[in-house]
Amino acid sequence: MVRILGFLVGLGFVGVAAWSLLWGAIAYISEPPAETVEHRFHEHPRDISFSFDGPFGRYNAQQLQRGFQVYKEVCAACHGLHYVAFRDLHDLGYSEAEVRAIADQWQIQVPSINPDTGEPAARNAIPADRFPNPYANETAARAANNNALPPDLSLIVKAREGGAPYMASLLTGYQDPPGNLPAENRPGTGLHYNPYFANLNIAMPPPITADGQVTYADGTQATREQMAEDVSAFLAWAAEPKADQRKNMGIVVVLFLLIATILGRMAYKNVWYGPKREDEAVQAAE
Amino acid sequence: MAAVEHSEGLAPAAEAEGVRRRDFINVAAVSFAGVGGAALLYPLINQMNPSADVLALAQIDVDLSQIQPGQAIKTIFRKQPLFVRNLTPQEMQAANAVPISELRDPQTLAERTKEGHSNWLITMGVCTHLGCVPLGAGPGENRGEFGGYFCPCHGSHYDTAARIRKGPAPTNLAVPEYEFTTDTAVRVG
Amino acid sequence: MSFPWAKHYEPKHPLMRWMDERLPLPRLAYNAVGPGYPVPRNLNSFWNFGVLAGLALVIQIVTGIVLAMHYNANADTAFASTEHIMRNVNSGWFLRYLHANGASFFFVVVYIHIFRGIYYGSYKAPREMVWMLGLVIFLLMMATAFMGYVLPWGQMSFWGAQVITGLFGAIPLVGEPIQTWLVGGFAPDQATLTRFFSLHYLLPFVIAGVVILHIWALHIPGSGNPTGVDVKSPQDTVPFHPYYTAKDGWFAGAALTVLALFVFFMPNALGHADNYIPANPLATPAHIVPEWYFWPFYAILRAFTFDFILPAKLWGVLAMFGSILLLFFLPWLDKSPVRSGSYRPTFRIFFWVWLLMLAVLFYCGGMPAEEPYVMMSQVATMYYFAFFLIILPILSMVERTLPLPTSISESVLHGKTTDAAPTGALQPAAAE
């Protein structure tokens, strides 16, 4: 009974799937899917290597400091870093006093309350604070940016396919639209052509415009490429501040597990030594 | 053991050697599993310790200009009450008059205040017995038998230097780290 | 129940005797996973995955309990609390990554465990109950994993909740009220998040309960084995401890090493970038897919694209649920008296094609709903249903099987390769 019912149900599903396949195939043959414009012009992130690539790669504190400088001078006016706290900057190699000074002099103040009147007020940041948002709310952010919302950058490297190389490619990827780009895909007002961006037209104006836009404290030549990579490295750290710690721990854990597994395998062979030997004895006797 | 085995000839000795080696490996494998399991306990337990944002030192600035002699205010430091009290000369005198040897937790008023600002008594408002908030900082509250603070939970009396004088509390009210940024402002933490 | 030659628990220490007379827990463990449980001696490595699944469940429950100490089931703060775990909580990143990758580990292990069951006919009498309880565990796991993925309240969480609860909307008449009831509103929101958190915390303990039933049911007939031949004599078995504890032990070490590689070196490889964007009810991610372990079922769902009497959406939902529910009837669909695929040459071919088609479904489920992926998943879906509902019942009536070894011990002594691996060249132990 189960088998007869099953057979009928099976025929039903197979039949309907075949029906769908038939119509799908007819549609596919009569109107082969055309390649989309996005697909044709979109480019994959350039192959940029970072110091923190791979299991043995680690962040370069010097680079992170440079990247932080780029963030501070170029990005911070529009983009928040809301899940990162000033105290986290210790990871970049800043001292206690430096972190305190960075927080105190941060260009955006932390919202607070006037203790006498209860009116909204603002105060300087302290290391325990997270980076204050540049805009009070989404509406304010959109109003100031031609209705585009500058995303928070705390997690941006993990929130985009391609990670840090994608960021660096995007930042240096602004260019004039190619001549054969269809009119409807050309950047409208307030948009900028960038083949690394998913739909080719990004609302963010080119942030890194000229060599030497930032004067690095450590004397590194601030080329556009250098600034793009440094800030991408900084944002990678901001998205995953524990990555170095994680990989260090991982190497110890994996080595430990490998030794434990080998020992376990040897112990397993020992335990099975008796039965195996008996089998061999029986086989030999025959 | 070993001598006996040797006297019995090579084959059994080699066999026994093999058994010992195998036992060793088995013990080592089980030990590794045990150590691994125990090591995994560390993050599971440590996660309950204060997280980095809690540990990040919170600082507060307190404005002293509005506090008259004899008055006290209650404010919040690290999610706990903080008492700031402007002592009158009489209260300071009373605190200095107490022989140190009679105290349960011997400290002078000078040790509990900053030099040049010995009228400013800044302490945590957490009773050292079981953590209640003592009375005495708010206007009209019971200041206890010694004119300082009084904890109603289990009857601890603190004097005008917030030292324990009577009741179950073991130590004086704690003095947090602070510094005077101006004559009328302190930064706690 | 056990075989008559099973070792008996005899407490030696007076304390253990005292305990045994009052609460015989040591006796229970001794008979369940100790020397008192005789197990076929010819089990291959595919039999390690049951214990491994138990280990995975323990990892998930333990890490989940500690994560719940920091997580905040509030639509406004859930995402931030997840980041708080990643950045501020001591070892928080480790616990979260272990929990997230542990879920994938659990599914890999359980999938292999299920394939083992299908290839070696583990579902057949007298183990139908073991099989069905296992399927209940699998369904509970899917519900738990789905609700867990919603908790971080990222973009994929939100839209996953929206789409999966939308499946129920396909049911005629009552569908939409059911969907609204499930979500507690017209779109996933606070009510959804709180109830999913509650159930996500509860269901693993239900799973643990069903696991106990699963093991209990297994201990009635005892474990199967790669030949599918019943245990006949003491020579066929070894005690579970120390023989299989040792084997499971080293194998668990190897499996955990693989898990550790993911947790420490590519913790986000199995996740989606979009879930690091906070939930936004106004913008759907461009390419929305569930976690990898749901891909085959997602491909089946999307394979039905044309109305035929019923709307295509309903066909998709029916097929998706049907693809799992039909497994409950497997013991009665496949009536072949030979359990192990090693002795069923024709079955074996169809089985490997089925596995290949499942791989196609896995692949297509993770791809966008475009051609040629839809057509590929339609072909694979047809085979999936045909394999269980049409091929297996017919095959079990007409198939010519290979001669079975007379006993397990005989296969161990004379047919070394039969228990090596399911693909191994066959050395049927001809009756001598």
Coordinates of N, CA, C and O in Angstrom, one line a residue, chain C residues 61-125:
Chain C
I61 N 25.3 22.9 22.4 CA 24.6 23.3 23.6 C 25.5 24.1 24.6 O 25.1 25.1 25.1
V62 N 26.7 23.6 24.7 CA 27.6 24.3 25.7 C 27.9 25.7 25.2 O 27.8 26.7 26.0
T63 N 28.3 25.9 24.0 CA 28.7 27.2 23.5 C 27.4 28.1 23.4 O 27.5 29.3 23.7
G64 N 26.3 27.5 23.1 CA 25.0 28.2 23.0 C 24.6 28.8 24.4 O 24.2 29.9 24.5
I65 N 24.8 28.0 25.4 CA 24.4 28.5 26.7 C 25.2 29.7 27.1 O 24.7 30.7 27.6
V66 N 26.5 29.6 26.9 CA 27.4 30.8 27.3 C 27.1 32.0 26.4 O 27.1 33.1 26.9
L67 N 26.8 31.7 25.1 CA 26.5 32.9 24.3 C 25.2 33.6 24.7 O 25.1 34.8 24.6
A68 N 24.3 32.8 25.2 CA 23.0 33.4 25.6 C 23.2 34.3 26.8 O 22.3 35.1 27.1
M69 N 24.3 34.1 27.5 CA 24.6 35.0 28.7 C 24.9 36.4 28.2 O 24.9 37.4 29.0
H70 N 25.3 36.6 26.9 CA 25.7 37.9 26.4 C 24.7 38.4 25.3 O 24.7 39.6 25.1
Y71 N 24.0 37.5 24.7 CA 23.2 37.9 23.6 C 21.9 38.6 24.1 O 21.4 38.3 25.2
N72 N 21.4 39.5 23.3 CA 20.3 40.3 23.6 C 19.2 40.1 22.6 O 19.3 40.6 21.5
A73 N 18.1 39.4 23.0 CA 17.0 39.1 22.0 C 16.1 40.3 21.8 O 14.9 40.2 22.2
N74 N 16.6 41.4 21.3 CA 15.9 42.6 21.1 C 16.2 43.1 19.7 O 17.3 43.3 19.4
A75 N 15.1 43.4 19.0 CA 15.4 43.8 17.6 C 16.3 45.0 17.4 O 17.0 45.2 16.5
D76 N 16.3 45.9 18.4 CA 17.1 47.1 18.4 C 18.6 46.8 18.7 O 19.5 47.5 18.3
T77 N 18.8 45.8 19.6 CA 20.1 45.6 20.1 C 20.7 44.3 19.8 O 21.9 44.0 20.2
A78 N 20.0 43.4 19.1 CA 20.5 42.0 18.9 C 21.8 42.1 18.1 O 22.8 41.4 18.4
F79 N 21.8 42.9 17.0 CA 23.0 43.0 16.2 C 24.2 43.5 17.0 O 25.3 43.0 16.9
A80 N 23.9 44.6 17.7 CA 25.0 45.2 18.5 C 25.5 44.2 19.6 O 26.7 44.2 19.9
S81 N 24.6 43.4 20.2 CA 25.0 42.5 21.2 C 25.9 41.4 20.6 O 26.8 40.9 21.3
T82 N 25.6 41.0 19.4 CA 26.5 40.0 18.7 C 27.9 40.6 18.5 O 28.9 40.0 18.7
E83 N 27.9 41.9 18.1 CA 29.2 42.5 17.9 C 29.9 42.7 19.3 O 31.1 42.6 19.4
H84 N 29.1 42.9 20.3 CA 29.7 43.0 21.7 C 30.4 41.7 22.1 O 31.5 41.7 22.6
I85 N 29.7 40.6 21.7 CA 30.3 39.3 21.9 C 31.6 39.2 21.2 O 32.7 38.7 21.7
M86 N 31.6 39.6 19.9 CA 32.8 39.5 19.1 C 34.0 40.4 19.5 O 35.1 40.1 19.3
R87 N 33.7 41.5 20.2 CA 34.7 42.5 20.4 C 35.1 42.6 21.9 O 36.2 42.9 22.2
N88 N 34.1 42.5 22.8 CA 34.4 42.8 24.2 C 34.4 41.6 25.1 O 35.1 41.6 26.1
V89 N 33.5 40.7 24.9 CA 33.4 39.6 25.8 C 34.7 38.7 25.8 O 35.2 38.5 24.7
N90 N 35.1 38.3 26.9 CA 36.4 37.5 27.0 C 36.1 36.2 26.1 O 35.2 35.5 26.4
S91 N 37.0 36.0 25.2 CA 36.9 34.8 24.3 C 35.6 34.8 23.5 O 35.2 33.7 23.0
G92 N 34.9 35.9 23.5 CA 33.6 35.9 22.9 C 33.6 35.5 21.4 O 32.8 34.7 20.9
W93 N 34.6 36.0 20.7 CA 34.8 35.7 19.3 C 34.9 34.2 19.1 O 34.4 33.6 18.2
F94 N 35.7 33.5 20.0 CA 35.9 32.1 19.9 C 34.6 31.3 20.1 O 34.3 30.4 19.3
L95 N 33.9 31.7 21.1 CA 32.6 31.0 21.4 C 31.6 31.2 20.2 O 31.0 30.2 19.8
R96 N 31.6 32.4 19.7 CA 30.6 32.6 18.6 C 31.0 31.9 17.3 O 30.2 31.2 16.7
Y97 N 32.3 32.0 17.0 CA 32.7 31.3 15.8 C 32.6 29.7 16.0 O 32.3 29.0 15.0
L98 N 32.8 29.3 17.2 CA 32.7 27.8 17.4 C 31.2 27.4 17.2 O 30.9 26.4 16.7
H99 N 30.4 28.3 17.7 CA 28.9 27.9 17.6 C 28.4 28.0 16.2 O 27.7 27.1 15.7
A100 N 28.9 29.0 15.5 CA 28.4 29.2 14.1 C 29.0 28.1 13.2 O 28.3 27.5 12.4
N101 N 30.3 27.8 13.3 CA 30.9 26.7 12.5 C 30.5 25.4 13.1 O 30.5 24.4 12.3
G102 N 30.2 25.3 14.4 CA 29.8 24.1 15.0 C 28.5 23.6 14.3 O 28.3 22.4 14.2
A103 N 27.6 24.5 14.0 CA 26.4 24.2 13.3 C 26.6 23.5 12.0 O 26.0 22.4 11.7
S104 N 27.6 24.1 11.2 CA 27.9 23.4 9.9 C 28.5 22.1 10.2 O 28.2 21.1 9.5
F105 N 29.4 22.0 11.2 CA 30.0 20.7 11.5 C 29.0 19.7 11.8 O 29.0 18.5 11.3
F106 N 28.0 20.1 12.6 CA 26.9 19.2 13.0 C 26.2 18.6 11.8 O 25.9 17.4 11.6
F107 N 25.9 19.5 10.8 CA 25.2 19.1 9.6 C 26.0 18.2 8.7 O 25.5 17.2 8.2
V108 N 27.3 18.5 8.6 CA 28.2 17.7 7.8 C 28.1 16.3 8.3 O 27.9 15.3 7.6
V109 N 28.3 16.2 9.6 CA 28.4 14.9 10.3 C 27.1 14.1 10.1 O 27.1 12.9 9.8
V110 N 26.0 14.9 10.3 CA 24.7 14.2 10.3 C 24.4 13.8 8.8 O 23.8 12.7 8.6
Y111 N 24.7 14.6 7.9 CA 24.5 14.2 6.5 C 25.3 12.9 6.2 O 24.7 12.0 5.5
I112 N 26.5 12.8 6.6 CA 27.3 11.6 6.3 C 26.7 10.4 7.0 O 26.6 9.3 6.5
H113 N 26.2 10.7 8.2 CA 25.5 9.6 9.0 C 24.3 9.1 8.3 O 24.0 7.9 8.2
I114 N 23.5 10.0 7.7 CA 22.3 9.7 6.9 C 22.7 8.9 5.7 O 22.1 7.9 5.3
F115 N 23.7 9.4 4.9 CA 24.1 8.7 3.7 C 24.6 7.2 4.1 O 24.3 6.3 3.3
R116 N 25.3 7.1 5.2 CA 25.7 5.8 5.6 C 24.5 4.9 5.8 O 24.4 3.8 5.3
G117 N 23.5 5.5 6.5 CA 22.2 4.7 6.7 C 21.6 4.3 5.4 O 21.1 3.2 5.3
I118 N 21.6 5.2 4.4 CA 20.9 4.8 3.2 C 21.7 3.8 2.4 O 21.2 2.8 1.9
Y119 N 23.0 3.9 2.3 CA 23.8 3.0 1.6 C 23.8 1.6 2.2 O 23.7 0.6 1.5
Y120 N 23.9 1.6 3.5 CA 24.0 0.3 4.2 C 22.7 -0.3 4.6 O 22.6 -1.2 5.4
G121 N 21.6 0.4 4.2 CA 20.3 -0.1 4.6 C 20.0 -0.1 6.1 O 19.3 -1.0 6.6
S122 N 20.5 0.9 6.8 CA 20.4 0.9 8.3 C 18.9 1.1 8.7 O 18.6 0.9 9.8
Y123 N 18.1 1.5 7.7 CA 16.7 1.8 8.1 C 15.8 0.6 8.1 O 14.7 0.6 8.5
K124 N 16.4 -0.5 7.6 CA 15.6 -1.7 7.4 C 15.3 -2.4 8.7 O 16.0 -2.2 9.7
A125 N 14.3 -3.3 8.7 CA 13.9 -4.0 9.9 C 15.2 -4.7 10.5 O 16.0 -5.2 9.7

